[in-house]
GROMACS .gro file of C-alpha atoms in nm:
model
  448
    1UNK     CA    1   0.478  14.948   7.767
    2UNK     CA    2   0.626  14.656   7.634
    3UNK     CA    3   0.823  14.622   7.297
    4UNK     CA    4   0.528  14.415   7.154
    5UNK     CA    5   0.275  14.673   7.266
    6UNK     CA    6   0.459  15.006   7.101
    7UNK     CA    7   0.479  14.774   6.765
    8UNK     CA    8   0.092  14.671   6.760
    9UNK     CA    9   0.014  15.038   6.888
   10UNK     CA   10   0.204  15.169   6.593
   11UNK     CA   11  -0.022  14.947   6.380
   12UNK     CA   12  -0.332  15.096   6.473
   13UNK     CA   13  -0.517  15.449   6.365
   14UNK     CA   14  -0.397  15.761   6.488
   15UNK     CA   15  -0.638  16.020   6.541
   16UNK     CA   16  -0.559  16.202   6.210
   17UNK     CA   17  -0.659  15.855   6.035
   18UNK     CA   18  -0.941  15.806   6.196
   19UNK     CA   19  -1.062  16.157   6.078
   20UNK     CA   20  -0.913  16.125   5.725
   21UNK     CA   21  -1.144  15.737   5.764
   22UNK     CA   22  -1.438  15.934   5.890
   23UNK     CA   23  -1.484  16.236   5.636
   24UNK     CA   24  -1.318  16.023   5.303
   25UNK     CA   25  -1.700  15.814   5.391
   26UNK     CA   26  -1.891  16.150   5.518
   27UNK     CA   27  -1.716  16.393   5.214
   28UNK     CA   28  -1.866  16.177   4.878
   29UNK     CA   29  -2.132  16.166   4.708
   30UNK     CA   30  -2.336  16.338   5.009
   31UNK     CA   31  -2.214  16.651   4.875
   32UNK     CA   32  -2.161  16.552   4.526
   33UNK     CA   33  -2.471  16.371   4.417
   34UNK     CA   34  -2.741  16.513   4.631
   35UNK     CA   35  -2.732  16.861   4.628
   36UNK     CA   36  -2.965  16.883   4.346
   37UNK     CA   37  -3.217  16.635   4.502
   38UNK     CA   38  -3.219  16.872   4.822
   39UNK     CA   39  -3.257  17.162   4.582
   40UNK     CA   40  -3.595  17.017   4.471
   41UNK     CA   41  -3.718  16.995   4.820
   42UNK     CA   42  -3.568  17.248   4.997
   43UNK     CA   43  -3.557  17.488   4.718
   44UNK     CA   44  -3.262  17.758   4.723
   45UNK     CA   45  -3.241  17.707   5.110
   46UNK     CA   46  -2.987  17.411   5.058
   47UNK     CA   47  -2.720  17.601   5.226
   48UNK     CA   48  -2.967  17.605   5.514
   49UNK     CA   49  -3.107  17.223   5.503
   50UNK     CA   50  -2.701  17.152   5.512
   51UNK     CA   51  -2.679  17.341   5.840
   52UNK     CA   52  -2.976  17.204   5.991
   53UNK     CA   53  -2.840  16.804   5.900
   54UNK     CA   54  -2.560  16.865   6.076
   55UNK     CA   55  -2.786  16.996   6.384
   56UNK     CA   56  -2.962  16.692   6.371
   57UNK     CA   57  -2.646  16.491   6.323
   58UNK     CA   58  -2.487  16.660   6.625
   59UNK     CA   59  -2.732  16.626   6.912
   60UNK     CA   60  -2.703  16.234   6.724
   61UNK     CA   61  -2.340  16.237   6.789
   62UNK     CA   62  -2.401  16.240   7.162
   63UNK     CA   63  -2.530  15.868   7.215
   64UNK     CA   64  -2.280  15.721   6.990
   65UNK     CA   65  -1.964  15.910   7.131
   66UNK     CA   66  -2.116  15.822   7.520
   67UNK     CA   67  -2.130  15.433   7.415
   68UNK     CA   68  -1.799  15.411   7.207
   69UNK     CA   69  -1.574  15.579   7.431
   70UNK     CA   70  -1.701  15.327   7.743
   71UNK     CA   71  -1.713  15.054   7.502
   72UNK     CA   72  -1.458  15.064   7.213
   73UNK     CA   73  -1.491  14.782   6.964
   74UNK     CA   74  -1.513  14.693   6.570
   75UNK     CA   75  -1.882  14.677   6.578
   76UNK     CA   76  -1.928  14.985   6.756
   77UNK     CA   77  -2.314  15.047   6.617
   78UNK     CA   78  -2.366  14.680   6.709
   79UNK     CA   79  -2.220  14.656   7.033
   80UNK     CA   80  -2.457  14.960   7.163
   81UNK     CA   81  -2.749  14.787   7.028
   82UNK     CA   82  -2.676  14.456   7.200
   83UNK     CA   83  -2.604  14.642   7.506
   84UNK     CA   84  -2.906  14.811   7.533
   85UNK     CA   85  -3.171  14.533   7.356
   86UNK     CA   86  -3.004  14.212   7.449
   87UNK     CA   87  -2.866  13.984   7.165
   88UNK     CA   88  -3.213  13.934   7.007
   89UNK     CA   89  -3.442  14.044   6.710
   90UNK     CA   90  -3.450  14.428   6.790
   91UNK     CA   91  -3.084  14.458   6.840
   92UNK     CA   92  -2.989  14.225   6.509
   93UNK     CA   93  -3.285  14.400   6.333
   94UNK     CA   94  -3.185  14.755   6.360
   95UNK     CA   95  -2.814  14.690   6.367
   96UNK     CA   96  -2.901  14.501   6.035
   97UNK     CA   97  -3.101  14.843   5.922
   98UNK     CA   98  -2.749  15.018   5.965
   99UNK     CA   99  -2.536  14.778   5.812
  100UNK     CA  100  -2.779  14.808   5.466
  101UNK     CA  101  -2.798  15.151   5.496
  102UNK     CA  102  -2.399  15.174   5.516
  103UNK     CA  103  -2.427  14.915   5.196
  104UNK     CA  104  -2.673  15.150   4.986
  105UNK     CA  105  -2.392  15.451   5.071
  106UNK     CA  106  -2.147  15.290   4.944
  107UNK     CA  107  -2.338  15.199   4.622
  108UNK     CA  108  -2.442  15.597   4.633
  109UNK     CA  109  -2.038  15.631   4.646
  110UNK     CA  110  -2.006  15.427   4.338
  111UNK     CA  111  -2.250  15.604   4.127
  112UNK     CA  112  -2.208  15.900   4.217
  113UNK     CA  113  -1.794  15.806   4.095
  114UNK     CA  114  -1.959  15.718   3.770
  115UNK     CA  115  -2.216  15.969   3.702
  116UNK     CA  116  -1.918  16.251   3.711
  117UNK     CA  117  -1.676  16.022   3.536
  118UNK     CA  118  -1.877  16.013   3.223
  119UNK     CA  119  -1.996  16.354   3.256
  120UNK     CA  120  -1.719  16.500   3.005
  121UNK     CA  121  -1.821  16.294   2.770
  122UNK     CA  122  -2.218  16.354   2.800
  123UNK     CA  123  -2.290  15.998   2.937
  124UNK     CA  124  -2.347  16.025   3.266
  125UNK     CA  125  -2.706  15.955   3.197
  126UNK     CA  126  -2.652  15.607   3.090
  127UNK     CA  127  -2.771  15.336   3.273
  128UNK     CA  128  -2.553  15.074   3.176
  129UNK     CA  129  -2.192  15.259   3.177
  130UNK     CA  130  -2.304  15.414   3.521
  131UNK     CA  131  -2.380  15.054   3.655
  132UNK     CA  132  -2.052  14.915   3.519
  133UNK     CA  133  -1.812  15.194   3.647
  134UNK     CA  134  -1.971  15.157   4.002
  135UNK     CA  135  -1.918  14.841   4.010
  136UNK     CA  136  -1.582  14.844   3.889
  137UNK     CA  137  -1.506  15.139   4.184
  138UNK     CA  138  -1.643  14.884   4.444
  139UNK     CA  139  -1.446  14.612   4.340
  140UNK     CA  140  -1.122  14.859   4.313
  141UNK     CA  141  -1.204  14.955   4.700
  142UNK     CA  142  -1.228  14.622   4.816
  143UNK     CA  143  -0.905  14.535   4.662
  144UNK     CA  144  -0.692  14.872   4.810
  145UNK     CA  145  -0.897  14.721   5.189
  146UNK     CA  146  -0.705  14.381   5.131
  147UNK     CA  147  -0.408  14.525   5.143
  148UNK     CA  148  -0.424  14.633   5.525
  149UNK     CA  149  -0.478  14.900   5.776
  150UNK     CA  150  -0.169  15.095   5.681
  151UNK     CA  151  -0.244  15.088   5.371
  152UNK     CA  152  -0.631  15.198   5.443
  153UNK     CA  153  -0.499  15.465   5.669
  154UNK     CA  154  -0.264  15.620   5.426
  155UNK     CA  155  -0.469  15.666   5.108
  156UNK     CA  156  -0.733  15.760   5.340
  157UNK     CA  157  -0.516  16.044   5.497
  158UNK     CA  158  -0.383  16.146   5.153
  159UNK     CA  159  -0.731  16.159   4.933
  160UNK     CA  160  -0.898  16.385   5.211
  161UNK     CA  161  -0.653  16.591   5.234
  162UNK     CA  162  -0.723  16.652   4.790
  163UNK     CA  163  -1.074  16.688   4.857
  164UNK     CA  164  -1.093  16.879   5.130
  165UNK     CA  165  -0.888  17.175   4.948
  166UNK     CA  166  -1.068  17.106   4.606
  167UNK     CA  167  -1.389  17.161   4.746
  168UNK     CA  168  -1.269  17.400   4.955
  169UNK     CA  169  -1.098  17.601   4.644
  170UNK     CA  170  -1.451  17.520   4.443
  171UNK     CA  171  -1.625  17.651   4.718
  172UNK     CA  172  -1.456  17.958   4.764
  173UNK     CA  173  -1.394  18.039   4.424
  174UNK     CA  174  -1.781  18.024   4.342
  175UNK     CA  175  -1.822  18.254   4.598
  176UNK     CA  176  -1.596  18.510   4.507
  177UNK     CA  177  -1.725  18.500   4.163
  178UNK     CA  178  -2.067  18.536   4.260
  179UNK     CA  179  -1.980  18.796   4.464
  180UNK     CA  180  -1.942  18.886   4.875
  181UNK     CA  181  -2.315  18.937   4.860
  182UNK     CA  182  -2.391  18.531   4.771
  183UNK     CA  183  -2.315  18.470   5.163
  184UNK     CA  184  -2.510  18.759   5.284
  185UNK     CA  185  -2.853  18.657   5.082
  186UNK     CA  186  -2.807  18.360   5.276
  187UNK     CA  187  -2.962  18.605   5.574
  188UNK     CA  188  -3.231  18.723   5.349
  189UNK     CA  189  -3.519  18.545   5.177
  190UNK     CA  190  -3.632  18.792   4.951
  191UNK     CA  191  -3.371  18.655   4.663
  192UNK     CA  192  -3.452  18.322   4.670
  193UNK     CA  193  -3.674  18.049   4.603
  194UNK     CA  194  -3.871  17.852   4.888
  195UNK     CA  195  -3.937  17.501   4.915
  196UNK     CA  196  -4.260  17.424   4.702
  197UNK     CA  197  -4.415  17.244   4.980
  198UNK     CA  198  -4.295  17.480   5.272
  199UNK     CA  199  -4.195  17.378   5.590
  200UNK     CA  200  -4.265  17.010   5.503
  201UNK     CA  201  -4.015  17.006   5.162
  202UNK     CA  202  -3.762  17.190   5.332
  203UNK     CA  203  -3.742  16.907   5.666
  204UNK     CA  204  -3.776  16.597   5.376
  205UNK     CA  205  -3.464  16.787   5.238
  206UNK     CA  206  -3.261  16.847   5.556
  207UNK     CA  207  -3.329  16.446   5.559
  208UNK     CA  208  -3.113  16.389   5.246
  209UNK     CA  209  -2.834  16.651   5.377
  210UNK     CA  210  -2.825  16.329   5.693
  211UNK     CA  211  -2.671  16.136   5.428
  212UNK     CA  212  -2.380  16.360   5.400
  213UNK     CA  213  -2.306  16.337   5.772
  214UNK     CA  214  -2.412  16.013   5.845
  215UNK     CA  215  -2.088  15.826   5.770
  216UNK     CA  216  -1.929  15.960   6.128
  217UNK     CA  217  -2.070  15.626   6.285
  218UNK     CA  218  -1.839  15.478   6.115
  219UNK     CA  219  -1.536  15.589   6.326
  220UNK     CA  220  -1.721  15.375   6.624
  221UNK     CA  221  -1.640  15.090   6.389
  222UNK     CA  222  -1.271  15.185   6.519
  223UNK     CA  223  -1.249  15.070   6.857
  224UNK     CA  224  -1.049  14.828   6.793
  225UNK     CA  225  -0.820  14.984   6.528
  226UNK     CA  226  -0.778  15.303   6.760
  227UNK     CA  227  -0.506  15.418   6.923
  228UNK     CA  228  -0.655  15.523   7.268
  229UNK     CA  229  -0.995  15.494   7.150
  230UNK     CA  230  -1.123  15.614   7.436
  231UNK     CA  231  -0.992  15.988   7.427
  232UNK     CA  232  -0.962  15.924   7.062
  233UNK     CA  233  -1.308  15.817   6.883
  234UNK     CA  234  -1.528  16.165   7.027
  235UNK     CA  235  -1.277  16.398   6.937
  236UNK     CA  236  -1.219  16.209   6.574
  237UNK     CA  237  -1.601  16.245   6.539
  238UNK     CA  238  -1.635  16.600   6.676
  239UNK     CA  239  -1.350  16.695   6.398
  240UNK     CA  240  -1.498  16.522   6.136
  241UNK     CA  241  -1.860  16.658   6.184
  242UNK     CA  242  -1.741  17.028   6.239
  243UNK     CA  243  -1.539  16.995   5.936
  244UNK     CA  244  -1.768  16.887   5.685
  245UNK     CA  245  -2.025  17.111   5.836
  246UNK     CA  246  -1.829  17.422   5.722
  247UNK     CA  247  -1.754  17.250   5.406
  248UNK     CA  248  -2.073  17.127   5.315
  249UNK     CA  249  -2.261  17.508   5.394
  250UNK     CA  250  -1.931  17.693   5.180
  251UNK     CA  251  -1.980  17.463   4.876
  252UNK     CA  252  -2.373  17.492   4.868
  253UNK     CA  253  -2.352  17.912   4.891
  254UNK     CA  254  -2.131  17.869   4.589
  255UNK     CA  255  -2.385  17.643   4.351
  256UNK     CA  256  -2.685  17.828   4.528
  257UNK     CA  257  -2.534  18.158   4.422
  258UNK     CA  258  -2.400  18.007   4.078
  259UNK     CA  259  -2.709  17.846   3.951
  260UNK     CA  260  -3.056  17.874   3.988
  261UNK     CA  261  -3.312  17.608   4.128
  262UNK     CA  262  -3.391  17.520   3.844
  263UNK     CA  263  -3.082  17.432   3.692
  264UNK     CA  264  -2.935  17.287   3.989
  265UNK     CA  265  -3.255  17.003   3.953
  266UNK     CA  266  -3.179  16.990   3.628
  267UNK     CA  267  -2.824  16.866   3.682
  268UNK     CA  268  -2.907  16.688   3.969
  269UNK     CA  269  -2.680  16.410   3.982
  270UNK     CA  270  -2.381  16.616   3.877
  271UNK     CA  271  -2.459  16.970   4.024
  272UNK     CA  272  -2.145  17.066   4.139
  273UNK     CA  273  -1.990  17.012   3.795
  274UNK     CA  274  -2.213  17.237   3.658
  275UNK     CA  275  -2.196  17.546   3.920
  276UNK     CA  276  -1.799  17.564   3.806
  277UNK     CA  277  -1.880  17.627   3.451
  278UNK     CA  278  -1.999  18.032   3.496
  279UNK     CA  279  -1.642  18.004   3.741
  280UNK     CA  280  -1.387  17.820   3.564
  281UNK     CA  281  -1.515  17.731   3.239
  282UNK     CA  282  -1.487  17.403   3.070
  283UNK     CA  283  -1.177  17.375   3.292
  284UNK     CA  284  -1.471  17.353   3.593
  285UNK     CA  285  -1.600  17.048   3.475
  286UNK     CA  286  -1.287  16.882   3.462
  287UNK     CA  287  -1.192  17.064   3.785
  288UNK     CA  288  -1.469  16.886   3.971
  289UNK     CA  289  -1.463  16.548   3.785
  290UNK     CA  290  -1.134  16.460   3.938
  291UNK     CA  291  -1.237  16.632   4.296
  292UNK     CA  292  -1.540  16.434   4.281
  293UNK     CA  293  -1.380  16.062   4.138
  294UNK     CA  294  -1.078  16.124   4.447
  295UNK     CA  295  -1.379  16.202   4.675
  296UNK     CA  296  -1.536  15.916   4.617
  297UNK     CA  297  -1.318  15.655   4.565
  298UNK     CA  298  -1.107  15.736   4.900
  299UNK     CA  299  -1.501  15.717   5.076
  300UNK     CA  300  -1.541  15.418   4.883
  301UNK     CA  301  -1.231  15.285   5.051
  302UNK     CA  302  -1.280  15.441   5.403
  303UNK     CA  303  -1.619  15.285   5.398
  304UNK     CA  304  -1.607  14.943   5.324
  305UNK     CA  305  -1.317  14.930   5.582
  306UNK     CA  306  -1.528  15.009   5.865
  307UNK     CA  307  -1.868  14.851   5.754
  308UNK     CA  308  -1.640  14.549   5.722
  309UNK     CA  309  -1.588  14.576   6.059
  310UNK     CA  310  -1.966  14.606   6.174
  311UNK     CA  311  -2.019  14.278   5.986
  312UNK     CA  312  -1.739  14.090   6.140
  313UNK     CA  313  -1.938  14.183   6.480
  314UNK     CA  314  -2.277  14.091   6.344
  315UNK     CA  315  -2.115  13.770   6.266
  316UNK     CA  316  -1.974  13.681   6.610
  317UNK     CA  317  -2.296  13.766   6.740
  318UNK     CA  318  -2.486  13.540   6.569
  319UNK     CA  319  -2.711  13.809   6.376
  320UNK     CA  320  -2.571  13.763   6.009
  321UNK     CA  321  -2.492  13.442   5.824
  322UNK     CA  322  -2.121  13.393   5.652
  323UNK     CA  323  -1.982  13.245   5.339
  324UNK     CA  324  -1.871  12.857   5.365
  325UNK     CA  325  -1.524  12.783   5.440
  326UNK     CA  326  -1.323  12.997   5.673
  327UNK     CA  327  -1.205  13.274   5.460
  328UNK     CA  328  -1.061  13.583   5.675
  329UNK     CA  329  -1.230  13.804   5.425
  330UNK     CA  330  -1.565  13.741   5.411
  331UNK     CA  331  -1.696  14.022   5.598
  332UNK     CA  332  -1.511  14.221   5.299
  333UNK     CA  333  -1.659  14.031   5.025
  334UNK     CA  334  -2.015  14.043   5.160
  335UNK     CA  335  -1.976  14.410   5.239
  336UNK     CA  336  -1.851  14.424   4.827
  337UNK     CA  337  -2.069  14.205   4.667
  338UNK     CA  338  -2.400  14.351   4.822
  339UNK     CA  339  -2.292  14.707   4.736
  340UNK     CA  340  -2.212  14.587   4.369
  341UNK     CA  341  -2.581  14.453   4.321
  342UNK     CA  342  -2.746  14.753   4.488
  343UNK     CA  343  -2.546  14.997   4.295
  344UNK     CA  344  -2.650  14.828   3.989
  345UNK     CA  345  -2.962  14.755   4.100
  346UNK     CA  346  -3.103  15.094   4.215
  347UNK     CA  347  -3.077  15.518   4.094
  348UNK     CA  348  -2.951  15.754   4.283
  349UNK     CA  349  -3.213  15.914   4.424
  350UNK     CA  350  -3.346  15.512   4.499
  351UNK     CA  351  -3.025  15.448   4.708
  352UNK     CA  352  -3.048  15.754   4.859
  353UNK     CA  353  -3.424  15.753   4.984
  354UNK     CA  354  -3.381  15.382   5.102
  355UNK     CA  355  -3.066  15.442   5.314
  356UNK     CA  356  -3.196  15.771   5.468
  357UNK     CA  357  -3.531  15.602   5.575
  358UNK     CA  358  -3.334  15.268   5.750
  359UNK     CA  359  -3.060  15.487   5.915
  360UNK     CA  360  -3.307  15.725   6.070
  361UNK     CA  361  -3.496  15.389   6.210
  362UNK     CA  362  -3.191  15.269   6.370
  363UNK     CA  363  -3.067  15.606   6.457
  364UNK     CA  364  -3.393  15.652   6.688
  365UNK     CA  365  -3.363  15.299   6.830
  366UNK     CA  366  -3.005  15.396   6.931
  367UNK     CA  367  -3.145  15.679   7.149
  368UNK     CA  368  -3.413  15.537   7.230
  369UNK     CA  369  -3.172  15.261   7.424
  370UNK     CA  370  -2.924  15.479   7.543
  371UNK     CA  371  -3.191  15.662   7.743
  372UNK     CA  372  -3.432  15.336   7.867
  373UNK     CA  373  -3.114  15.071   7.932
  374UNK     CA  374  -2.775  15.244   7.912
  375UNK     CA  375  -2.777  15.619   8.027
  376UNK     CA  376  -2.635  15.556   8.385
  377UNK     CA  377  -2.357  15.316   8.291
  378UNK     CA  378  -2.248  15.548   8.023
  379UNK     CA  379  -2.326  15.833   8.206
  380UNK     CA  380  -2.533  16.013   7.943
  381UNK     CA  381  -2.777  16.320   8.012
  382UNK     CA  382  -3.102  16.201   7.879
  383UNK     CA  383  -3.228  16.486   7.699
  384UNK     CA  384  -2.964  16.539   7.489
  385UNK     CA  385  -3.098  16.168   7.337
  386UNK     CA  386  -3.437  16.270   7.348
  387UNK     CA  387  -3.373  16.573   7.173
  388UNK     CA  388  -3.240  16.384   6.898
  389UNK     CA  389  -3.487  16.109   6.880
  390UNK     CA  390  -3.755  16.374   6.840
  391UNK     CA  391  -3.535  16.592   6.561
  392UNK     CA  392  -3.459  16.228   6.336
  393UNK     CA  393  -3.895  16.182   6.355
  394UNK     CA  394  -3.958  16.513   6.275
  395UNK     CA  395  -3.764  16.511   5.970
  396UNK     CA  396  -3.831  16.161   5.883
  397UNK     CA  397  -4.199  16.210   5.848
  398UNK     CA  398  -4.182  16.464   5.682
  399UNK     CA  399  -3.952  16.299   5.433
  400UNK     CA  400  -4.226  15.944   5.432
  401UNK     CA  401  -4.486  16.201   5.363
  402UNK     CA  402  -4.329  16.365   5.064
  403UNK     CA  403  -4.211  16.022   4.932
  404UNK     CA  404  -4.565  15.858   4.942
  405UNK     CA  405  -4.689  16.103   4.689
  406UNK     CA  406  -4.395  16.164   4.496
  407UNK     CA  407  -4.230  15.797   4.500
  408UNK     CA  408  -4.455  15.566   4.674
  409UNK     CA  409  -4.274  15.247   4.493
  410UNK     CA  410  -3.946  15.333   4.702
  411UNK     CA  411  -4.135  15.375   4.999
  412UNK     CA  412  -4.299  15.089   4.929
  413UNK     CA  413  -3.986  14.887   4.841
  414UNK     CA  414  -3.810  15.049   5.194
  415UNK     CA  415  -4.099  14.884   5.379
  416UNK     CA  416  -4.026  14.526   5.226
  417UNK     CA  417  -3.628  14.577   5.303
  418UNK     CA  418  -3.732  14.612   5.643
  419UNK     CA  419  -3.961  14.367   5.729
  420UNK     CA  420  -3.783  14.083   5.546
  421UNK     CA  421  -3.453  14.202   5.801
  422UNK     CA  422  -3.673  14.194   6.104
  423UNK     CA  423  -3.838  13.826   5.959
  424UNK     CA  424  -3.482  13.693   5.875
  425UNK     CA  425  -3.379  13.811   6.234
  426UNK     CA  426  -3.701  13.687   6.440
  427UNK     CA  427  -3.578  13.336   6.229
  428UNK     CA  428  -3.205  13.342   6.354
  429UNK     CA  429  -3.287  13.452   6.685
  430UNK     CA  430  -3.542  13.096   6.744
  431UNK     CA  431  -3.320  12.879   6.626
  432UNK     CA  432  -2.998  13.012   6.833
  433UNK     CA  433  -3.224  12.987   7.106
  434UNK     CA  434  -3.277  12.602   7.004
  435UNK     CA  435  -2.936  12.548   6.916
  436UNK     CA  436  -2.827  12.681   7.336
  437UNK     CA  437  -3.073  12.471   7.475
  438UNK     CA  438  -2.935  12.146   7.639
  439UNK     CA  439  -2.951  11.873   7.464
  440UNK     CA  440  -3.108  11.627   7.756
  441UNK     CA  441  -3.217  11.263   7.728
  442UNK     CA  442  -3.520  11.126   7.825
  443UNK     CA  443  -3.545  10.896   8.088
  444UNK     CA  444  -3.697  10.630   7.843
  445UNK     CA  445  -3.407  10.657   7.564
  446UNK     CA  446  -3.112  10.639   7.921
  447UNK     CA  447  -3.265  10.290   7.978
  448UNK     CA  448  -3.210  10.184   7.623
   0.00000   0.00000   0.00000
């Protein structure tokens, strides 16, 4: 290896920043912010609907880590699609459905930073000083992502490290004061309080628990950042997964055994704030607050780095439009700006319905190419794809169903997202297709 190659190697992500990238998006306001949504579907079975996301999320893990460690690149998401579809309106369509759904997270970060920011001083239910911080923690992300990869890597490294023992001292802590026996009425269902519309409110709520988990596609975004991304990107995704798994089910025992259904919905947006009171007091709140603002800040950070990255690809592609001039930060400011209008745009539970309903879309067209175009060059077992595509419909029907008749407006709203991305797309696919046609004379005008 030459002198040049150790120095750009150095340069790049190490495995432990890619993971520290992967859970600062995946640990945020997942955790934070919906826990009390899931609560009103799921019931007190949260703990459960946690454990059954990252199910879901796992068998989804397969097609991605298959692709990505064949095919490393900065669009990883992309780069499948294209593979599979062809450069045309289904691959630009659904890779468009992930990029927006990446955007709405990232507003969901920002609010979700705002919303427990305010909460010591009984305003986290304002609509204007929530919009305004989350924009203002957008626009502080993008600025920490100009900086550079090193830069990136290190808060990224640092911040999970905070939040990973904060919620893992919350979590434990909770537990302990509600006693041994909080884990083992986990087992039982004779304590707690089912889903009010059974079966079908408990899968809508393992749909929001995705969320949480979700943000592990961005470590394909790495391939090019990686060092060895072929060894590298599974295992960083494995690690990240497995970690926030036993997170994610530690935390939720604690609030489920802390507060009841009720009063988790009730504090919906802020939940985990108030499970610490019966624990630690008023010191709880404060406890959390500054857990939950490192949590999502560092995801807010982590995030727009490698949706950056899916947009650059998009871009070369010829699938999404850029700003005039030849800045090299567009993809940055795009990523930024859109986030900024969504996040003041759209509640939390909004954000969260629309980006669970466009990333299970794109999630399913993922397997569904992985097992119809790419399967034997990646060498990919089939039904570990098809198990997934039919978990991500299962639970996405389930979720449509419960949001026509409880929220038919952001249903409604999801629908229009959609088909004005597959419109735009069918648009920019004709008139590439114009634009590579040869320009040829006509007989009549080489005479003239």
């Amino acid at each position: 290896m030459t002198a040049d190659s150790e120095s750009s190697n150095k340069k790049k992500l190490s495995l432990t920043g890619s993971v520290a990238l992967g859970t600062g998006v995946m640990i945020g306001a997942g955790i934070f912010a919906l826990v009390g949504q899931v609560a009103q579907l799921a019931g007190s079975w949260v703990p459960w609907a946690f454990f059954a996301g990252a199910v879901v999320v796992a068998f989804s893990s397969y097609s991605y880590i298959r692709y990505s460690a064949a095919n490393p690149s900065s669009g990883g998401i992309a780069m499948l699609l294209k593979a599979a579809y062809g450069p045309g309106v289904v691959a630009g369509t659904f890779s468009l459905f992930m990029y927006v759904s990446m955007i709405l997270a990232e507003s969901l970060l920002g609010r979700t930073f705002a919303t427990y920011l305010l909460r010591p001083f009984g305003l986290q239910g304002s609509p204007v000083w929530v919009a305004v911080l989350a924009v203002a923690a957008i626009a502080g992300a993008a600025l920490v992502n100009l900086v550079g990869n090193r830069w990136v890597e290190g808060s990224a490294t640092v911040t999970a490290g905070i939040k990973i023992a904060g919620i893992a001292i919350l979590a434990v802590a909770g537990i302990i004061a509600a006693g041994a026996g909080s884990l083992g009425r986990l087992l039982t269902a004779g304590e707690r309080t089912p889903p009010e519309q059974g079966w079908v409110g408990f899968l809508a709520g393992v749909t929001l628990c995705i969320l949480a988990y979700k943000g592990f596609t961005t470590i394909t975004n790495q391939g090019a950042d990686l060092r060895d991304p072929k060894r590298n990107i599974g295992r960083s995704i494995i690690i990240a997964i497995g970690l926030c798994t036993l997170l994610y089910l530690l935390i939720t025992a604690a609030v489920t055994g802390s507060l009841s259904v009720s009063e988790i919905t009730k504090a919906r947006d802020y939940a985990l704030a108030e499970a610490a009171v019966p624990t630690f007091g008023s010191w709880g709140v404060t406890l959390t607050v500054v857990i939950a603002v490192v949590a999502t800040l560092s995801g807010l950070i982590a995030s727009l780095f490698s949706v950056s990255k899916l947009y650059d690809m998009l871009q070369d592609m010829g699938q999404a439009p850029g700003l005039p001039g030849k800045e090299g930060h567009q993809s940055l400011y795009i990523t930024a700006g859109l986030a900024m209008i969504l996040a003041a745009s759209f509640d939390l539970s909004q954000i969260a319905s629309l980006g669970a309903i466009l990333y299970l879309a794109m999630d399913i067209a993922v397997h569904a190419g992985v097992i119809f175009h790419l399967a034997d060059g990646i060498r990919a077992k089939t039904w570990v794809p098809w198990t997934a595509i039919v978990l991500d419909a299962t639970v996405l029907l389930a979720f449509v169903f419960v949001k026509v008749q409880s929220d038919p407006l952001t249903v409604a709203t999801t629908g229009a997202v959609a088909a004005a991305i597959t419109a735009a797309q069918w648009i920019a696919v004709r008139r590439r297709s114009h634009q590579d046609q040869p320009h040829r004379k006509s007989p009549a005008r080489e005479t003239r």
